[in-house]
PDB file of C-alpha atoms in Angstrom:
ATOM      1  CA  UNK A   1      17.689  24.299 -20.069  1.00  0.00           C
ATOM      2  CA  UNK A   2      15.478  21.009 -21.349  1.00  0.00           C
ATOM      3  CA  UNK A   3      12.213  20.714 -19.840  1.00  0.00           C
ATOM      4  CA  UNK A   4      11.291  17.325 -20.877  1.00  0.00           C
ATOM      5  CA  UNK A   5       7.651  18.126 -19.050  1.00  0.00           C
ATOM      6  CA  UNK A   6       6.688  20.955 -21.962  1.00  0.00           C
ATOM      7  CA  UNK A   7       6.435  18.340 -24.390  1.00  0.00           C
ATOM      8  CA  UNK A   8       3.998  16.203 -22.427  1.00  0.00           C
ATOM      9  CA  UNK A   9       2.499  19.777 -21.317  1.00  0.00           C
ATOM     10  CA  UNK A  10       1.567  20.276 -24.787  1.00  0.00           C
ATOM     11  CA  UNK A  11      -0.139  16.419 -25.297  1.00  0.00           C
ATOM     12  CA  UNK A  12      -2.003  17.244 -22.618  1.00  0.00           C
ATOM     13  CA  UNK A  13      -3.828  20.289 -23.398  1.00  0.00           C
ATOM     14  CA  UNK A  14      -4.327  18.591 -27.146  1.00  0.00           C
ATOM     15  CA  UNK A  15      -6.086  15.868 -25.067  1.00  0.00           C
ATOM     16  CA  UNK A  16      -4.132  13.407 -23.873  1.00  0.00           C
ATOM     17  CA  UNK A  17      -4.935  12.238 -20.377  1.00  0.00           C
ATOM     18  CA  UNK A  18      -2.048   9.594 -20.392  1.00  0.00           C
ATOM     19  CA  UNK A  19       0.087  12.527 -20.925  1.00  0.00           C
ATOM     20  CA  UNK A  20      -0.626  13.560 -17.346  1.00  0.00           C
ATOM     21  CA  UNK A  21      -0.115  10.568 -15.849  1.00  0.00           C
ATOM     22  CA  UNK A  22       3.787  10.849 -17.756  1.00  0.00           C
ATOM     23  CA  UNK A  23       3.903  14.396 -16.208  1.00  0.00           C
ATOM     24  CA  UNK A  24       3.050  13.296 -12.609  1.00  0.00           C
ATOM     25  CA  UNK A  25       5.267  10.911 -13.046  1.00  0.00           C
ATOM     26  CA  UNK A  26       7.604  12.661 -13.734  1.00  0.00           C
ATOM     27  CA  UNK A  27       7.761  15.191 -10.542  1.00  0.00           C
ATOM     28  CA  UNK A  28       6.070  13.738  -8.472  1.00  0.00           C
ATOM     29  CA  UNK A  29       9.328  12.304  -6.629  1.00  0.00           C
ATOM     30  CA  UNK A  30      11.012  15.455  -6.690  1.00  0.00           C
ATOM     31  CA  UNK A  31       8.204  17.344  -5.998  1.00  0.00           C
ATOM     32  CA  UNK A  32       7.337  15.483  -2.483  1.00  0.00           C
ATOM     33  CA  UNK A  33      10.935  15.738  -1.487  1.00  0.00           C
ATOM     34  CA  UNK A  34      10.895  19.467  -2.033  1.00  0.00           C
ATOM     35  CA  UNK A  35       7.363  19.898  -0.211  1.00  0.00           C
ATOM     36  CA  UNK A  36       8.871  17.976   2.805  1.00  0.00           C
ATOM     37  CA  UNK A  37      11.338  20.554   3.382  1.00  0.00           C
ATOM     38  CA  UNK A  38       8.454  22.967   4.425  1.00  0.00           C
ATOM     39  CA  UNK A  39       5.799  20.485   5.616  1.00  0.00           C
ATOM     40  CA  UNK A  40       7.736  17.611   7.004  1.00  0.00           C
ATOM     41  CA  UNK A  41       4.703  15.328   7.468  1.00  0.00           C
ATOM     42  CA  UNK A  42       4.513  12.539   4.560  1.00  0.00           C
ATOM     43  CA  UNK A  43       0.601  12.755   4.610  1.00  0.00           C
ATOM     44  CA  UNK A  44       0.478  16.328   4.229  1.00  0.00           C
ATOM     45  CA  UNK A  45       3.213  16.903   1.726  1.00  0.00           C
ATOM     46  CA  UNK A  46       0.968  14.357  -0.542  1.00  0.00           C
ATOM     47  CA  UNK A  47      -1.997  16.435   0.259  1.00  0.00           C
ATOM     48  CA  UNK A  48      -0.165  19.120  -1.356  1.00  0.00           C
ATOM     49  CA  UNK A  49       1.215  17.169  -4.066  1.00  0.00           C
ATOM     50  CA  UNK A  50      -2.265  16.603  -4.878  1.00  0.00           C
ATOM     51  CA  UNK A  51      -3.456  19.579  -5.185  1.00  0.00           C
ATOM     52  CA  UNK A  52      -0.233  21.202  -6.520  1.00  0.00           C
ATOM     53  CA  UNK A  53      -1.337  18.366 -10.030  1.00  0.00           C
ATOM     54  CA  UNK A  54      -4.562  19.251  -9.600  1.00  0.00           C
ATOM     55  CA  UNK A  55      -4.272  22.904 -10.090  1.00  0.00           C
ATOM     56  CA  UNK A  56      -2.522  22.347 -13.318  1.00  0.00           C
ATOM     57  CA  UNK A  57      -5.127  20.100 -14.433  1.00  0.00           C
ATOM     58  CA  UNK A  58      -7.694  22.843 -14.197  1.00  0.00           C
ATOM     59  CA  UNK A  59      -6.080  26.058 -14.425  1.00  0.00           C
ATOM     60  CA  UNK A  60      -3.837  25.196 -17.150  1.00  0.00           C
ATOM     61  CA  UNK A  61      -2.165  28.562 -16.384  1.00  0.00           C
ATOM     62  CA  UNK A  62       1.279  27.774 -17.912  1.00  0.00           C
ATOM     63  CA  UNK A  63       2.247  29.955 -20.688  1.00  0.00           C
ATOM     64  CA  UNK A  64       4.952  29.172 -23.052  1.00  0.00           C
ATOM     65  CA  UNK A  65       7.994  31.667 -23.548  1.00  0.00           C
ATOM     66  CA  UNK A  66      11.541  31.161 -24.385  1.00  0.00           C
ATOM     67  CA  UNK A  67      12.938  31.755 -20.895  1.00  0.00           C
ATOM     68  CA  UNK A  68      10.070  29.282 -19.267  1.00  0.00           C
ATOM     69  CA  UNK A  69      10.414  26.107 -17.517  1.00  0.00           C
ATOM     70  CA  UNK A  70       7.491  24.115 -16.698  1.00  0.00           C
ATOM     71  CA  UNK A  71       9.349  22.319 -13.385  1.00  0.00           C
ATOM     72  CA  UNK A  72       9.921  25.909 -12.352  1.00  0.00           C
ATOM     73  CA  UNK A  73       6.159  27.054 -12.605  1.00  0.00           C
ATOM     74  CA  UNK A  74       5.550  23.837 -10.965  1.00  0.00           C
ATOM     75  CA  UNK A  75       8.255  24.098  -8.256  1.00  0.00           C
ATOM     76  CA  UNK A  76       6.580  27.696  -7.215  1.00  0.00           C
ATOM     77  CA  UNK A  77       2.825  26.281  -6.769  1.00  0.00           C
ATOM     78  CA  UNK A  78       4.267  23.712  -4.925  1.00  0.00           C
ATOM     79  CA  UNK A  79       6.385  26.028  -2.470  1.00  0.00           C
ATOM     80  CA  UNK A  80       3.144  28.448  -2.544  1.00  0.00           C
ATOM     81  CA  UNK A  81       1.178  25.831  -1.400  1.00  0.00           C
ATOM     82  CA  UNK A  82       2.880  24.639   1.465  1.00  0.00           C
ATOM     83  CA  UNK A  83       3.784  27.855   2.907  1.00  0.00           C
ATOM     84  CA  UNK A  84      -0.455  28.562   2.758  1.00  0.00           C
ATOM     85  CA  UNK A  85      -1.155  25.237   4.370  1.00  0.00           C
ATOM     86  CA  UNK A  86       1.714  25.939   7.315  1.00  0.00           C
ATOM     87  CA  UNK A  87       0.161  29.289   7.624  1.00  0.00           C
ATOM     88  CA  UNK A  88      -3.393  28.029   7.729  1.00  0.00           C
ATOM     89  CA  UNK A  89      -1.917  25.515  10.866  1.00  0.00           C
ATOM     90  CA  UNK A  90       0.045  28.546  12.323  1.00  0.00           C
ATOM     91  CA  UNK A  91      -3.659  30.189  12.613  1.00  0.00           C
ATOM     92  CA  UNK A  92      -5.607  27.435  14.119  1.00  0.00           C
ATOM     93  CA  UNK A  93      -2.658  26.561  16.602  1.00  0.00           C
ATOM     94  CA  UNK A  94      -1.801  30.458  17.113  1.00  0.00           C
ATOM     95  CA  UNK A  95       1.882  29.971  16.812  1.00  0.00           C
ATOM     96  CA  UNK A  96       4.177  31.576  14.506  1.00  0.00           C
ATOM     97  CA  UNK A  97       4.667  30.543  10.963  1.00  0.00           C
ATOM     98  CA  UNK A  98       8.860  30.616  11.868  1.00  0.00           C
ATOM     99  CA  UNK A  99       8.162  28.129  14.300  1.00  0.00           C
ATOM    100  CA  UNK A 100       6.681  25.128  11.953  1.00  0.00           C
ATOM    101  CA  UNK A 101       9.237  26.014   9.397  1.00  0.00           C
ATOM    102  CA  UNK A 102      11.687  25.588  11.904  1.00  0.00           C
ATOM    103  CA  UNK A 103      10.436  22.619  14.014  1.00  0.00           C
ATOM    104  CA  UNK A 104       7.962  20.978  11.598  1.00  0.00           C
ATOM    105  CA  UNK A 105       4.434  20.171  12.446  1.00  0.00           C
ATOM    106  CA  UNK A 106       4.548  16.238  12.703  1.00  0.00           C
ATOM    107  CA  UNK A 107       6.846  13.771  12.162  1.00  0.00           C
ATOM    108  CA  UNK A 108       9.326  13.249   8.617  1.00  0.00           C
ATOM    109  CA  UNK A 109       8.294   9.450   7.867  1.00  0.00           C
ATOM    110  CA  UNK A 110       9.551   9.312   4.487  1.00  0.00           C
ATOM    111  CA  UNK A 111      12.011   6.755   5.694  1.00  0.00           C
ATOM    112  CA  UNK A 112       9.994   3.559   4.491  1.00  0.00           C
ATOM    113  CA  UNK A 113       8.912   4.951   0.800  1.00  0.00           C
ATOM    114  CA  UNK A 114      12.735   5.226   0.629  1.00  0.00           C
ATOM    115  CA  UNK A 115      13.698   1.987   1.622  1.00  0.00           C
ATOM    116  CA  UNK A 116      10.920   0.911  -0.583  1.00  0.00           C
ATOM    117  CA  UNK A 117      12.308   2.938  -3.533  1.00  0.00           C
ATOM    118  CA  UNK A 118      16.675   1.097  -2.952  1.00  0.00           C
ATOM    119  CA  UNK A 119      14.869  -2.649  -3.353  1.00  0.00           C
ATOM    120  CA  UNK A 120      12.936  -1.515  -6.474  1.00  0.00           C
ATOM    121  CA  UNK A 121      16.156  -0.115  -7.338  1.00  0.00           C
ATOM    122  CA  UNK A 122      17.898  -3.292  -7.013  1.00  0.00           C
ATOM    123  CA  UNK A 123      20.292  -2.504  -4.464  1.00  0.00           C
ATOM    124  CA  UNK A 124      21.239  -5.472  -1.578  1.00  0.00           C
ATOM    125  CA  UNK A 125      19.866  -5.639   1.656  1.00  0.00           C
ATOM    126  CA  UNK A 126      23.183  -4.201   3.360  1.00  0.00           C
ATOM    127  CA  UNK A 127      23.260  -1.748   0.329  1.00  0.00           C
ATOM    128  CA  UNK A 128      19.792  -0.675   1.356  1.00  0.00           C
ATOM    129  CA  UNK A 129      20.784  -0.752   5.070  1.00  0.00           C
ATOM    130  CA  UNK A 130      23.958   1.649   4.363  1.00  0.00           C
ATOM    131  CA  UNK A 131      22.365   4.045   2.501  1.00  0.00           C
ATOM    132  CA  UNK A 132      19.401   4.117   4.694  1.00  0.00           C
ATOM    133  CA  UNK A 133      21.527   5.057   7.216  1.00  0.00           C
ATOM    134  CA  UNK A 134      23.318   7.765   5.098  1.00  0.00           C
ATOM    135  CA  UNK A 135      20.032   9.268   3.966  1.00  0.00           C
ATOM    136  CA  UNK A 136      19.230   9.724   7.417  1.00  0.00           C
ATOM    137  CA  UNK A 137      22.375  11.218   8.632  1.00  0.00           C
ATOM    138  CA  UNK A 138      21.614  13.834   5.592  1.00  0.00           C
ATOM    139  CA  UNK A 139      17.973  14.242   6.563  1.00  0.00           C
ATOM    140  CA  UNK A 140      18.809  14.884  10.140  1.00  0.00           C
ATOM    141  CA  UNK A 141      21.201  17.372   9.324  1.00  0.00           C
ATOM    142  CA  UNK A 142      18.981  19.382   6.876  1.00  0.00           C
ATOM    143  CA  UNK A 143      16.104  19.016   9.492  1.00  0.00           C
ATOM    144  CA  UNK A 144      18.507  21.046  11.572  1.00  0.00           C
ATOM    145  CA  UNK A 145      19.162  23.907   9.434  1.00  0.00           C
ATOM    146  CA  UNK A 146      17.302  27.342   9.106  1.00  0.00           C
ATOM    147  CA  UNK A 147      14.533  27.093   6.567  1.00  0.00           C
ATOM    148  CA  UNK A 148      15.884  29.037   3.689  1.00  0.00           C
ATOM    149  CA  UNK A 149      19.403  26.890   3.824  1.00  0.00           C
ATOM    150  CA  UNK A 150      17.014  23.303   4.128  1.00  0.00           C
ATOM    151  CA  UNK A 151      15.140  25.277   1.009  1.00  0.00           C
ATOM    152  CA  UNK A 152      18.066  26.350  -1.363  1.00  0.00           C
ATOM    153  CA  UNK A 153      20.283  23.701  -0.695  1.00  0.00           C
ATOM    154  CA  UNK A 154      17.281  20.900  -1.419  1.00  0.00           C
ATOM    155  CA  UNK A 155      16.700  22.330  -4.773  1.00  0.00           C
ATOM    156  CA  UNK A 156      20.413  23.309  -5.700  1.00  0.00           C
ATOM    157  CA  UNK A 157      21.223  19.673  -4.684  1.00  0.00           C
ATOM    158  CA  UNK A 158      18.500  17.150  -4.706  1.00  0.00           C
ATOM    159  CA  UNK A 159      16.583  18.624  -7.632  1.00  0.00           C
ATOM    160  CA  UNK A 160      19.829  19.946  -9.826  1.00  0.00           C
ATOM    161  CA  UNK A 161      18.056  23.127 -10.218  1.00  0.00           C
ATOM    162  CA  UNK A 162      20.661  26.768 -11.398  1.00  0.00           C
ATOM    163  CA  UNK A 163      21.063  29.251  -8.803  1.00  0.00           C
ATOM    164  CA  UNK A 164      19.018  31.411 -11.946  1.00  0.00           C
ATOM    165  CA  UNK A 165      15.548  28.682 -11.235  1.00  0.00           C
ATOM    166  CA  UNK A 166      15.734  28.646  -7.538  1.00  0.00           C
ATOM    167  CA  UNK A 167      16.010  32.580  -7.485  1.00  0.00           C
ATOM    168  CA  UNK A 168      12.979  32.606  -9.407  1.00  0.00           C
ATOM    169  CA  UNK A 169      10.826  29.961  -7.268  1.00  0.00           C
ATOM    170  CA  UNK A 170      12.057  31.396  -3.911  1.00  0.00           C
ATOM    171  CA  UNK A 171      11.194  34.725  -5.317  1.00  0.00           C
ATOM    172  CA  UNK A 172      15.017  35.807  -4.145  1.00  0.00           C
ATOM    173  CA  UNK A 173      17.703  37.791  -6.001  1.00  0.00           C
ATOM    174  CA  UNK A 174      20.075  35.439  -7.854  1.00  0.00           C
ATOM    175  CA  UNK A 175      22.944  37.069  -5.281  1.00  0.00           C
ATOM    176  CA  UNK A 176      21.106  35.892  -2.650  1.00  0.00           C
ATOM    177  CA  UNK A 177      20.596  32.387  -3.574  1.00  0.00           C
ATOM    178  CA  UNK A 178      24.402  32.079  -4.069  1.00  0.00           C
ATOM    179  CA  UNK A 179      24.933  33.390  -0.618  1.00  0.00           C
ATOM    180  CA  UNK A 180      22.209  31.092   0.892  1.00  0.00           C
ATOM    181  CA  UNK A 181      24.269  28.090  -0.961  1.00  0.00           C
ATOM    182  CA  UNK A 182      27.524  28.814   0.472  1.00  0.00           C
ATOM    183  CA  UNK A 183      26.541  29.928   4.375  1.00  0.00           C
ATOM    184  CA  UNK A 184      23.498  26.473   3.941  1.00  0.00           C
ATOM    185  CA  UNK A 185      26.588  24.113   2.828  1.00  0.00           C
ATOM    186  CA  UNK A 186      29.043  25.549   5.510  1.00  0.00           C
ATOM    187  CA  UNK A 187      26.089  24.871   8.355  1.00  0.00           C
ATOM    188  CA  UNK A 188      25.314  21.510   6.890  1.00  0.00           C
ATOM    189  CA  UNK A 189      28.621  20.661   6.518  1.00  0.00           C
ATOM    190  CA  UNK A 190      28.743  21.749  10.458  1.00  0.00           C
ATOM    191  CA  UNK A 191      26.154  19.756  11.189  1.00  0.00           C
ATOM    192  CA  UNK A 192      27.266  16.327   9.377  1.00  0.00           C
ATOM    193  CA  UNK A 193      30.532  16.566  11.351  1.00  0.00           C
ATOM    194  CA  UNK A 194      29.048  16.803  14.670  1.00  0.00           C
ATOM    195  CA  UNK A 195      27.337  13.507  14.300  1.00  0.00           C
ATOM    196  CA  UNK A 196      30.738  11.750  13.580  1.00  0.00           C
ATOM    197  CA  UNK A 197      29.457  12.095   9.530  1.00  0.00           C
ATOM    198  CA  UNK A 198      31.461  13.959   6.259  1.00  0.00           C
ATOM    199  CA  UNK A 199      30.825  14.761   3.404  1.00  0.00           C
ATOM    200  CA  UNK A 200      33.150  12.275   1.376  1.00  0.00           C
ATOM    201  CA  UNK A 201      30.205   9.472   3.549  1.00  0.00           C
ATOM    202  CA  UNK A 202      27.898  10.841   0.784  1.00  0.00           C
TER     203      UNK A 202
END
């Protein structure tokens, strides 16, 4: 698979700042969506994002081999990351690690940056508005499901990552990936329908 982030990888070690700035670029979108699905607070999950660029600024621990992917060494800090800051809030608030992943610690207010994103994007007003609304009914739903579906399906779908990558971010047998797929996308699809929403709406 094409990592179009090795290339810019490479011009950055040699030197090039602005090549950093291309790679944040980049992931950076993908890479907040994904944290959200652990952190769900917009001001957190940018904390993380953060620090997820900053340690490959100065670790620069990526090595190089046929079989690597630089958005998959990327994707893993990231999901590291967030699981140590939710288990750094699970200590100070004594509660269980389970219980942010499952009811979030804070609000999901990634609806503006969104809205934000469809005018830059060109679409109408109602365009914006219907979508919106669509994006939320999906959000909801994923909000709702256990925290390895809302993980697996948001990189199988959102970031158009193999079964193979997420097995290998999630740290998860391949087997079990494609089993987390298929029960995630029958409880989402559970989920859509009993807010009056289908799939064919997306």
């Amino acid at each position: 698979m094409q990592d179009d982030g090795i290339a810019l990888y490479r011009r950055f070690l040699a030197g090039d700042q602005g090549a950093l700035e291309e790679l944040i670029a980049l992931y950076q979108r993908g890479l907040l969506r994904f944290i959200l699905t652990y952190v769900r607070d917009l001001s957190l999950a940018e904390d993380v994002l953060t620090d997820v660029f900053l340690t490959l600024y100065y670790k620069r621990s990526f090595k190089e081999r046929d079989d690597a992917s630089l958005k998959t060494y990327i994707y893993k800090i990231a999901r590291n990351k967030a699981l140590n800051l939710l288990k750094q809030r699970a200590r100070r608030k004594e509660i269980s690690l389970e219980t942010l992943l499952e009811k979030g610690d804070g609000v999901l207010n990634e609806n503006l940056s969104e809205t934000a994103v469809l005018y830059d994007e060109g679409y109408s007003p109602q365009e914006v508005l219907e979508r919106g609304e669509r994006a939320q009914a999906l959000r909801e739903a994923l909000r709702r499901l256990k925290p390895e579906y809302r993980e697996t399906l948001t990189l199988r779908y959102f970031e158009d990552m193999s079964p193979e990558t997420i097995a290998k971010i999630t740290k998860r047998k391949p087997k079990q990936v494609y089993n987390l797929l298929s029960r995630g996308k029958a409880a989402l699809k559970e989920e859509l329908s009993s807010g009056g929403v289908t799939y064919e709406d997306f």
